[in-house]
PDB file of C-alpha atoms in Angstrom:
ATOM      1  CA  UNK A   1       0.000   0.000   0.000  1.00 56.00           C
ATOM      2  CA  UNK A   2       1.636   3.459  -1.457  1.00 63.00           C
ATOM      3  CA  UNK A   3       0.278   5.111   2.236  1.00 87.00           C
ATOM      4  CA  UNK A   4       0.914   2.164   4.689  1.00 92.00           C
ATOM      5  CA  UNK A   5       4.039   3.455   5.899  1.00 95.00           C
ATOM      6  CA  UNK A   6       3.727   7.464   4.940  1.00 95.00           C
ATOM      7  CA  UNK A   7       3.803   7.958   9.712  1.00 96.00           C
ATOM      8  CA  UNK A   8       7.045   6.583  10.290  1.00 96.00           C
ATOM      9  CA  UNK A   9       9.104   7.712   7.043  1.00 96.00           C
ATOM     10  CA  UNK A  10       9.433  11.371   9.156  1.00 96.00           C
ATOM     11  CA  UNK A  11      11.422   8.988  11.561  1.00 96.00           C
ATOM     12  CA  UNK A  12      13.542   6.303  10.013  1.00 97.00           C
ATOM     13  CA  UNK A  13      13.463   7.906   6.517  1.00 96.00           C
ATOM     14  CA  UNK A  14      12.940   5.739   2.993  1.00 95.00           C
ATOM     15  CA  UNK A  15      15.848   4.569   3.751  1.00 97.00           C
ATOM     16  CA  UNK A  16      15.045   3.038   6.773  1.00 97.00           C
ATOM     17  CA  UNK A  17      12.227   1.474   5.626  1.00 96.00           C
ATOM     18  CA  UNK A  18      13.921  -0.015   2.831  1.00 97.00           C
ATOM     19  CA  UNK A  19      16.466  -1.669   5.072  1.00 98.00           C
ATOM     20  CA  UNK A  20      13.329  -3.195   7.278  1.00 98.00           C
ATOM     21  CA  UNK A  21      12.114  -4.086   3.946  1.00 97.00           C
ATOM     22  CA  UNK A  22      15.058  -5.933   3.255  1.00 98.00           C
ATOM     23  CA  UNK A  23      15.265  -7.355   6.566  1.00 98.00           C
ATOM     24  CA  UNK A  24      15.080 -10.778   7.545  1.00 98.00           C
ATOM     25  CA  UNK A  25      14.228 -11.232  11.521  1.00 98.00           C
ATOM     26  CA  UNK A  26      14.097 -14.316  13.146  1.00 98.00           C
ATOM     27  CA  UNK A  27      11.312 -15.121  16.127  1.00 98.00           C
ATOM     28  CA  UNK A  28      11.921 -17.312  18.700  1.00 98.00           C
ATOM     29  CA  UNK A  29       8.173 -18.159  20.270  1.00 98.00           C
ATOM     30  CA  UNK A  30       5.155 -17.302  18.974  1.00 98.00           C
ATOM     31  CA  UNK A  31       3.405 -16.570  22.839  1.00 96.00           C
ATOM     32  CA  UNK A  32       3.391 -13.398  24.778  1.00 96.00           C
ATOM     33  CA  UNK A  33       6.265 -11.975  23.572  1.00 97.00           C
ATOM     34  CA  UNK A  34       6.141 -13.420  20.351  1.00 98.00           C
ATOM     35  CA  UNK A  35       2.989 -11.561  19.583  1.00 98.00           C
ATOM     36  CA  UNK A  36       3.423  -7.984  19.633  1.00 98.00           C
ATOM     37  CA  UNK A  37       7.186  -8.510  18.175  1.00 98.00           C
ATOM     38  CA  UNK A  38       5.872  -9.829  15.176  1.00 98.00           C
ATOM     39  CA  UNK A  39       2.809  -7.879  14.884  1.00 98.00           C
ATOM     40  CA  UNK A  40       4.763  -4.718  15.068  1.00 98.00           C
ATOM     41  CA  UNK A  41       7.569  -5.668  12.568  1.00 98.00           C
ATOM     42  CA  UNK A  42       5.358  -6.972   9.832  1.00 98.00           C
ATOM     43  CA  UNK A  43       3.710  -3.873  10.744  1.00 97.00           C
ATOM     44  CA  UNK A  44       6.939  -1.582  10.567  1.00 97.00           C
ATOM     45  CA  UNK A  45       7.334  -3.197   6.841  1.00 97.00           C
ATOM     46  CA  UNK A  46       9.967  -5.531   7.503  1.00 98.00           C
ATOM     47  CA  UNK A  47      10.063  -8.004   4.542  1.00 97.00           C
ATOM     48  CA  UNK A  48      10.716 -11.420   6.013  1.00 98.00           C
ATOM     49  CA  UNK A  49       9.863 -13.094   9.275  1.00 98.00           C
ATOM     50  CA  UNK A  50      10.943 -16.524  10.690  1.00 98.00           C
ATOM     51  CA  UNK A  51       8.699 -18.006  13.337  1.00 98.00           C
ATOM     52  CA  UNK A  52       9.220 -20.465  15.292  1.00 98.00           C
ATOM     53  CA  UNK A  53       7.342 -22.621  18.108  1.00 98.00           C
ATOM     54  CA  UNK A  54       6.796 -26.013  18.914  1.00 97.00           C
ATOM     55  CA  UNK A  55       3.513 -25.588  20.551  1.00 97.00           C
ATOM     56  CA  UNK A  56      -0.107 -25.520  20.257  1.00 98.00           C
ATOM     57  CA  UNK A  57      -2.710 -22.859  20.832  1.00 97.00           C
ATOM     58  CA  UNK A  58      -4.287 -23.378  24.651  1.00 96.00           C
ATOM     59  CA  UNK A  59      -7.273 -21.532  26.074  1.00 96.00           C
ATOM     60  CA  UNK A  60      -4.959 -20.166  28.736  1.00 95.00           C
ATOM     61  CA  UNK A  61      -2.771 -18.474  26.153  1.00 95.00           C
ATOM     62  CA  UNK A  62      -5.581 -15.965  24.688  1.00 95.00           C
ATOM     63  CA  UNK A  63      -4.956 -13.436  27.490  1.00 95.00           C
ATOM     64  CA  UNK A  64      -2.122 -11.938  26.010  1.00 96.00           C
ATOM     65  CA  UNK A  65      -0.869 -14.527  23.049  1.00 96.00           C
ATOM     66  CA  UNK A  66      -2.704 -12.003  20.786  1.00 96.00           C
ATOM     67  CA  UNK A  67      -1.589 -13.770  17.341  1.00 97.00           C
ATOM     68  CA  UNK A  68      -3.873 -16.384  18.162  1.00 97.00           C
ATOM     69  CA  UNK A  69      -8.081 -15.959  17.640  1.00 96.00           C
ATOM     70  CA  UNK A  70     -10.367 -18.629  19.757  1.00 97.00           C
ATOM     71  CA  UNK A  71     -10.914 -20.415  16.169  1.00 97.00           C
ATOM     72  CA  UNK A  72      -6.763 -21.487  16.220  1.00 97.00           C
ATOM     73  CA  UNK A  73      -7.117 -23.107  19.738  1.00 98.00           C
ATOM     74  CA  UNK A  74      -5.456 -26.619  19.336  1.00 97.00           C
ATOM     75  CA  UNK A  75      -3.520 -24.940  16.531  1.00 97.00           C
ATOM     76  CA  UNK A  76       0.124 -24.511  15.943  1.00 98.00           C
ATOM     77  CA  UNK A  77       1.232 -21.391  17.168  1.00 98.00           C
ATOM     78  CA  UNK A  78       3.931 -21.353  14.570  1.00 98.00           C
ATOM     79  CA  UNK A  79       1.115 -21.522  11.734  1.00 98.00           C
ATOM     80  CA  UNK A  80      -1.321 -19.274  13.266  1.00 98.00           C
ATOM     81  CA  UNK A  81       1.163 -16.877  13.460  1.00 98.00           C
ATOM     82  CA  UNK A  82       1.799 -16.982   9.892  1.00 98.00           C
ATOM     83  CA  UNK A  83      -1.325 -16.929   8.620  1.00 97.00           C
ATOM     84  CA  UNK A  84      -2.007 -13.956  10.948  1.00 97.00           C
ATOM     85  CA  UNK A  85       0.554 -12.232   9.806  1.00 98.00           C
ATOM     86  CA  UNK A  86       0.396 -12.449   6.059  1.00 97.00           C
ATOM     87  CA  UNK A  87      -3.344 -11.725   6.445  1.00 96.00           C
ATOM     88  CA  UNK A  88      -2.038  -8.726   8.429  1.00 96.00           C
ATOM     89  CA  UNK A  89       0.513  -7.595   5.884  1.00 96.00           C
ATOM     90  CA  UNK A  90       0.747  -9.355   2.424  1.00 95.00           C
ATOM     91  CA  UNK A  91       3.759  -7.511   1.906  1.00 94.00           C
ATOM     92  CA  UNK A  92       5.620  -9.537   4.974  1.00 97.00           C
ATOM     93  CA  UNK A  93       7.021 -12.739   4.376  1.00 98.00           C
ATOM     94  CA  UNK A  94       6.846 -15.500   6.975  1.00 98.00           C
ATOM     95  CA  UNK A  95       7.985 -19.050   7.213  1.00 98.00           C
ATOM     96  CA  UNK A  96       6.706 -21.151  10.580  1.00 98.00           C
ATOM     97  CA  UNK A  97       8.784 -23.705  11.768  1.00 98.00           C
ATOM     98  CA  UNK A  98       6.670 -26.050  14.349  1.00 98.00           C
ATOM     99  CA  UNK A  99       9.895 -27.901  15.540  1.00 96.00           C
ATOM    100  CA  UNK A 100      12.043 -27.600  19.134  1.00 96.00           C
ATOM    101  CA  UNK A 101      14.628 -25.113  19.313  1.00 97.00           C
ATOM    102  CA  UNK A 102      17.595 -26.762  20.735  1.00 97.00           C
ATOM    103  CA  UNK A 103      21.088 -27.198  19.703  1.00 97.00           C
ATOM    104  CA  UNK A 104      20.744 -29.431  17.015  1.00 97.00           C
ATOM    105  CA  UNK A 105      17.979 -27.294  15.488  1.00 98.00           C
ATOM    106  CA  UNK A 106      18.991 -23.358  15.826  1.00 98.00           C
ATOM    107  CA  UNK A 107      21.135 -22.560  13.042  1.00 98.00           C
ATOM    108  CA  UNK A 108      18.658 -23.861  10.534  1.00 98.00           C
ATOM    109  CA  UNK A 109      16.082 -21.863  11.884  1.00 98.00           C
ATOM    110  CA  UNK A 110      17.818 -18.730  12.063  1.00 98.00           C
ATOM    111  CA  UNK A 111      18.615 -19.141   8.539  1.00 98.00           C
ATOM    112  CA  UNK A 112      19.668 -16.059   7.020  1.00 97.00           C
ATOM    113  CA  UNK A 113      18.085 -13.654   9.620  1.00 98.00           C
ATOM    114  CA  UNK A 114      19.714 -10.431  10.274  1.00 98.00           C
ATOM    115  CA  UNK A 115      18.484 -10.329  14.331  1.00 98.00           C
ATOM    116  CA  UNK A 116      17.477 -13.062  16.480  1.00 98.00           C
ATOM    117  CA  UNK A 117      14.384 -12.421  18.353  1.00 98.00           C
ATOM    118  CA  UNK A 118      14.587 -14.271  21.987  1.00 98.00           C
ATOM    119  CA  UNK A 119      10.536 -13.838  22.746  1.00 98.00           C
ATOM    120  CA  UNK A 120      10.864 -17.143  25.076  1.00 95.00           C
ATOM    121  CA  UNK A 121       9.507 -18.558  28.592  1.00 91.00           C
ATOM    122  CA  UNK A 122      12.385 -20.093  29.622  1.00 92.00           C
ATOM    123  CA  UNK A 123      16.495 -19.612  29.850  1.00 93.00           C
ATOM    124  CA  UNK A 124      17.161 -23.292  29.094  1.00 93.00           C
ATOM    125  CA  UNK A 125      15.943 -22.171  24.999  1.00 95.00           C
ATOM    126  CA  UNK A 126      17.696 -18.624  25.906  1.00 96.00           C
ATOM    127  CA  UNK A 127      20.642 -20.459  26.524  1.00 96.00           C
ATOM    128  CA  UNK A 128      20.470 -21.925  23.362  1.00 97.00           C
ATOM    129  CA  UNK A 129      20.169 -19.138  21.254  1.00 98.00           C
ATOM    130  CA  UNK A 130      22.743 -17.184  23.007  1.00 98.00           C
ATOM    131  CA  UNK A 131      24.914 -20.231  21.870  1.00 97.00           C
ATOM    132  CA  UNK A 132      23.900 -20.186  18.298  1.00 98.00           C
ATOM    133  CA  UNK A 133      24.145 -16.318  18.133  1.00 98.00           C
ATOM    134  CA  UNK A 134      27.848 -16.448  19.090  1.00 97.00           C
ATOM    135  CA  UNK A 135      28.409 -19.587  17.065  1.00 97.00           C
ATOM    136  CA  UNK A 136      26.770 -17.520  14.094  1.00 98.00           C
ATOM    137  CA  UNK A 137      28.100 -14.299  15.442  1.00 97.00           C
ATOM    138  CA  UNK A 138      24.099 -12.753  14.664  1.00 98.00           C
ATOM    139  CA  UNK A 139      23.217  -9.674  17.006  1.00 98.00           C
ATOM    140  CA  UNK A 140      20.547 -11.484  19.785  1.00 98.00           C
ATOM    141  CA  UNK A 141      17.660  -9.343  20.979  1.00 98.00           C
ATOM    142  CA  UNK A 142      16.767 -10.931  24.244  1.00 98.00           C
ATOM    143  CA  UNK A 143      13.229 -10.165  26.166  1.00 98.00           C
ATOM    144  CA  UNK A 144      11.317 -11.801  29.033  1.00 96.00           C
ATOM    145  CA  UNK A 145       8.620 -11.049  30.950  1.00 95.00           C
ATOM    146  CA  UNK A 146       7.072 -11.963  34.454  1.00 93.00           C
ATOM    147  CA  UNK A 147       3.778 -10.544  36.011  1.00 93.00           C
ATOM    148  CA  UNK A 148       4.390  -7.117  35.949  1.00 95.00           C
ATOM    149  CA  UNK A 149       8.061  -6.987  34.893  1.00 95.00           C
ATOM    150  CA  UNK A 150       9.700  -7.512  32.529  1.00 96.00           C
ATOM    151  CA  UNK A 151      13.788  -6.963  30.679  1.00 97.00           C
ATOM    152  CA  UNK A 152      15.327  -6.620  27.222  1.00 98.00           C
ATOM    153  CA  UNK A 153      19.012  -6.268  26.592  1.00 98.00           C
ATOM    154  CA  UNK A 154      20.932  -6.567  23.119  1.00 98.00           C
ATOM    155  CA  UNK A 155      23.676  -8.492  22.463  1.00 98.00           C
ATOM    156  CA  UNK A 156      26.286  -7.640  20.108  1.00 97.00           C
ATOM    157  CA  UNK A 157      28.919 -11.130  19.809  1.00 96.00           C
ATOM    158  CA  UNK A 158      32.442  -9.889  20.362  1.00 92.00           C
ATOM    159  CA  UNK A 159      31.250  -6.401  21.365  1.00 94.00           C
ATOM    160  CA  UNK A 160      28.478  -6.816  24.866  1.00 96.00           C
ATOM    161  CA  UNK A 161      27.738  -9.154  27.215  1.00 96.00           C
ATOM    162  CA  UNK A 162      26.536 -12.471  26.062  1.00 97.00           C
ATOM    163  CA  UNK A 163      23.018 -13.600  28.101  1.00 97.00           C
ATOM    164  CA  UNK A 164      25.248 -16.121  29.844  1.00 96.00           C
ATOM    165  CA  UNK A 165      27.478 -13.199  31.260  1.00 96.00           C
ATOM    166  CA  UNK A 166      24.561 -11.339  32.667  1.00 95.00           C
ATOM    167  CA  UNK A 167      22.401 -14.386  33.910  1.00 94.00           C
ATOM    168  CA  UNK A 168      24.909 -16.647  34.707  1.00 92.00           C
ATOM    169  CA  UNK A 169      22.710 -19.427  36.310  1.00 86.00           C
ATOM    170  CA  UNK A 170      19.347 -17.985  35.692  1.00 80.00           C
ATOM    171  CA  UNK A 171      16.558 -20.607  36.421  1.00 75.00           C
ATOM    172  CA  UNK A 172      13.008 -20.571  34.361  1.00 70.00           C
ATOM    173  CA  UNK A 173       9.739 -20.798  36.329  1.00 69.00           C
ATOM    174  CA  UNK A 174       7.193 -22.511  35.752  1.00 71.00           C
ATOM    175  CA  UNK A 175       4.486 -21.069  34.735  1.00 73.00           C
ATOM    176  CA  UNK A 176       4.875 -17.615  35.518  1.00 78.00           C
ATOM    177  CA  UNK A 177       1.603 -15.461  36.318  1.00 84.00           C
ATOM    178  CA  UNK A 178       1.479 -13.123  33.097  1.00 85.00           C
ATOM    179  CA  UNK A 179      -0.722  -9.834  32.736  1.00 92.00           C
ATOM    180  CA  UNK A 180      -1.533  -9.343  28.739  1.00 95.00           C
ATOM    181  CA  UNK A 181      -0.085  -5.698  28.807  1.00 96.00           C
ATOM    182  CA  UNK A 182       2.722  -6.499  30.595  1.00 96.00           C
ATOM    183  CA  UNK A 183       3.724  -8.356  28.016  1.00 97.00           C
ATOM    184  CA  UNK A 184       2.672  -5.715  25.069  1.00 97.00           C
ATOM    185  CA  UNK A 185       4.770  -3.129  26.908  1.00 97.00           C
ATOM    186  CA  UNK A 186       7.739  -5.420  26.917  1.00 98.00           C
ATOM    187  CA  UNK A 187       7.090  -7.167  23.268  1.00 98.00           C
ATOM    188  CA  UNK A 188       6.328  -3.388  21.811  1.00 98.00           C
ATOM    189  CA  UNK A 189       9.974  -2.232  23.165  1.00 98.00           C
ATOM    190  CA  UNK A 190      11.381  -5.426  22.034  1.00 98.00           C
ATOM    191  CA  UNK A 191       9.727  -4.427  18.655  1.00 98.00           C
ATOM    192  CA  UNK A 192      10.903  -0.901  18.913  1.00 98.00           C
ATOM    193  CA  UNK A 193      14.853  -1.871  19.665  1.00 98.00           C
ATOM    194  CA  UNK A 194      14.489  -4.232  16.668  1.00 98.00           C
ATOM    195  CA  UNK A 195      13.308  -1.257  14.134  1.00 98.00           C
ATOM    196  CA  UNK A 196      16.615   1.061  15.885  1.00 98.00           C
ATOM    197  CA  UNK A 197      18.934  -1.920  15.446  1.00 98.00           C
ATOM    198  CA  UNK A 198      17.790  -2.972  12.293  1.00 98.00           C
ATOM    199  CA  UNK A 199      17.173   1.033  10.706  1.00 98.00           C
ATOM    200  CA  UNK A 200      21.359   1.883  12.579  1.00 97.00           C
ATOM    201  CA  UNK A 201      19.364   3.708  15.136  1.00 96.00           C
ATOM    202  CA  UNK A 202      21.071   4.371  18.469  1.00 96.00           C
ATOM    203  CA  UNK A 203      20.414   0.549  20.538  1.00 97.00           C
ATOM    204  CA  UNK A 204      20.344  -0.785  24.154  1.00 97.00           C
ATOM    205  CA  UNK A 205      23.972  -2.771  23.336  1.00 97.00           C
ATOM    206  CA  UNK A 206      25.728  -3.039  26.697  1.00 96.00           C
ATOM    207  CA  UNK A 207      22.493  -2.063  28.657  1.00 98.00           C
ATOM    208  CA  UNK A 208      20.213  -4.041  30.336  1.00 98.00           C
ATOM    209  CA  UNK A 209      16.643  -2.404  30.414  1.00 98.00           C
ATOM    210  CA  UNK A 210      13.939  -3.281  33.348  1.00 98.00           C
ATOM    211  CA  UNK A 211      10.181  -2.290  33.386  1.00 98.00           C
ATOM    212  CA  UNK A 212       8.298  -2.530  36.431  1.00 97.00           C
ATOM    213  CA  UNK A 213       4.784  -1.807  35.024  1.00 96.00           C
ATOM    214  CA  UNK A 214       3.665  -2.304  38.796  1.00 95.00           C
ATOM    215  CA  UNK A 215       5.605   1.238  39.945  1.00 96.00           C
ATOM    216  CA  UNK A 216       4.988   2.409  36.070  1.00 94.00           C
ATOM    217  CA  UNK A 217       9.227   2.751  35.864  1.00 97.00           C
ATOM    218  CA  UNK A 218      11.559   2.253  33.455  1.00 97.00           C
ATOM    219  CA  UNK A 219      15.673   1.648  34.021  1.00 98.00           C
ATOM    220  CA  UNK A 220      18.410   1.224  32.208  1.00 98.00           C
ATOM    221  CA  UNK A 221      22.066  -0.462  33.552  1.00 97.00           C
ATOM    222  CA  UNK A 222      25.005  -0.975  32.331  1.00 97.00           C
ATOM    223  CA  UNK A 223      26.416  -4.352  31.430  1.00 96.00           C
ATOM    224  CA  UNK A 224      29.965  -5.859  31.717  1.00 94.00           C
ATOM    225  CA  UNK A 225      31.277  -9.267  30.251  1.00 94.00           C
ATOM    226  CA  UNK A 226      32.310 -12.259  32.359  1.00 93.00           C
ATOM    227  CA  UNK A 227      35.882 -13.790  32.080  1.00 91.00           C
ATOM    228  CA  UNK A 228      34.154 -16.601  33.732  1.00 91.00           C
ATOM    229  CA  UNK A 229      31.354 -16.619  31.252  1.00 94.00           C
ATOM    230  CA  UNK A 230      31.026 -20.178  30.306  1.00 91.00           C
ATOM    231  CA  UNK A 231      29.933 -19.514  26.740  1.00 93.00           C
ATOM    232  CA  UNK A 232      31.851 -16.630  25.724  1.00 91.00           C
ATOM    233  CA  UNK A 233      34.577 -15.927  28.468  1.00 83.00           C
ATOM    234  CA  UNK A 234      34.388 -12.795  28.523  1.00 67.00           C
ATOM    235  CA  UNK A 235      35.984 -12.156  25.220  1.00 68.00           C
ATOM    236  CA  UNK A 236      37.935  -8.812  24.371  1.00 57.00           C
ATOM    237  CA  UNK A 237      37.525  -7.805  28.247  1.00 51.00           C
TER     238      UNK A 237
END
């Protein structure tokens, strides 16, 4: 659509939309997270998203999974996402991938993307990305979110922190309570640090960012590598 992006050019320039254009952003988890990343960025114009999630549509997920309509319910996430997507913006390329993300699995699902996406429940799968983005050495845009907080941080390989340096033994919960617009807030500045990263916009590199949408606050902190970092060792300390 000539008009469909006629807002943002007075920010990011033709330019910058034809570098989210010719962007190719990968999306790990197609849940809370998941949801307002990739509605934003196929909104934003950028040409090619990669999806993935191994699991199905639940009842319980249509609080804030907002992707997914009742009708996809016992549906693959992955492939609801897609089709909601491309319905969304026929101009935005996606390709769902239903399988696990794991070690064996990651680089072939990140395919050619120029950004990872971590939009995950768990640091186990984090882990595993921050792996593949050093193995791949692919800029990882890492999110979570938990009740009423949530924390995004970018990593640069060779030039920030790796995840493992700043959450060296970070355990997942099960479960977590989650609040649907705790998790827009938190997916929508995922979604915006994508667009600066991907546009050469000013980023969050070496900064860990925390929302407390409980006290309404935002925060930013500086990060530092690890020379005991298991997975990168603190490289170029």
């Amino acid at each position: 659509m000539e008009h469909r992006y006629i807002r943002q050019i007075p920010l990011i320039g033709d330019a910058g939309c034809r570098k989210l254009a010719d962007a190719t952003v990968f999306i790990a988890g197609a849940g809370g997270l998941g949801s307002p990343v990739a509605f934003y960025l196929a909104a934003s114009g950028v040409g090619h998203i990669r999806i993935a999630d191994m699991d199905s549509v639940d009842a319980s997920n249509l609080n804030r999974q907002i992707l997914h309509p009742e009708s996809k319910v016992g549906c693959s996430k992955a492939l609801s996402a897609k089709e909601t997507l491309e319905a969304f913006n026929s101009d935005c390329q996606v390709d769902a991938f239903t399988e696990k993300i794991d070690d064996a699995s990651a680089d072939n699902l990140i395919g050619d993307a120029d950004l990872i996406l971590d939009c995950l429940d768990n640091f186990e799968a984090r882990y595993v990305l921050n792996r593949a983005a050093l193995r791949l050495n692919k800029p990882l845009l890492h999110a979570a979110v938990s009740g009423y907080t949530g924390q995004l941080t970018l990593i640069i390989p060779g030039h920030t922190p790796c995840l493992s340096c700043i959450f060296p033994k970070a355990e997942s919960v099960q479960s977590p309570p989650a609040l649907g617009a705790a998790c827009g807030v938190v997916g929508s500045l995922q979604a915006l640090e994508a667009v600066r990263y991907l546009t050469g916009n000013p980023t969050l590199a070496g900064k860990l960012l925390l929302y407390d949408g409980a006290a309404n606050a935002i925060n930013t902190f500086s990060v530092k590598k690890s020379s005991r970092c298991r997975e990168c060792g603190g490289e170029n300390i």
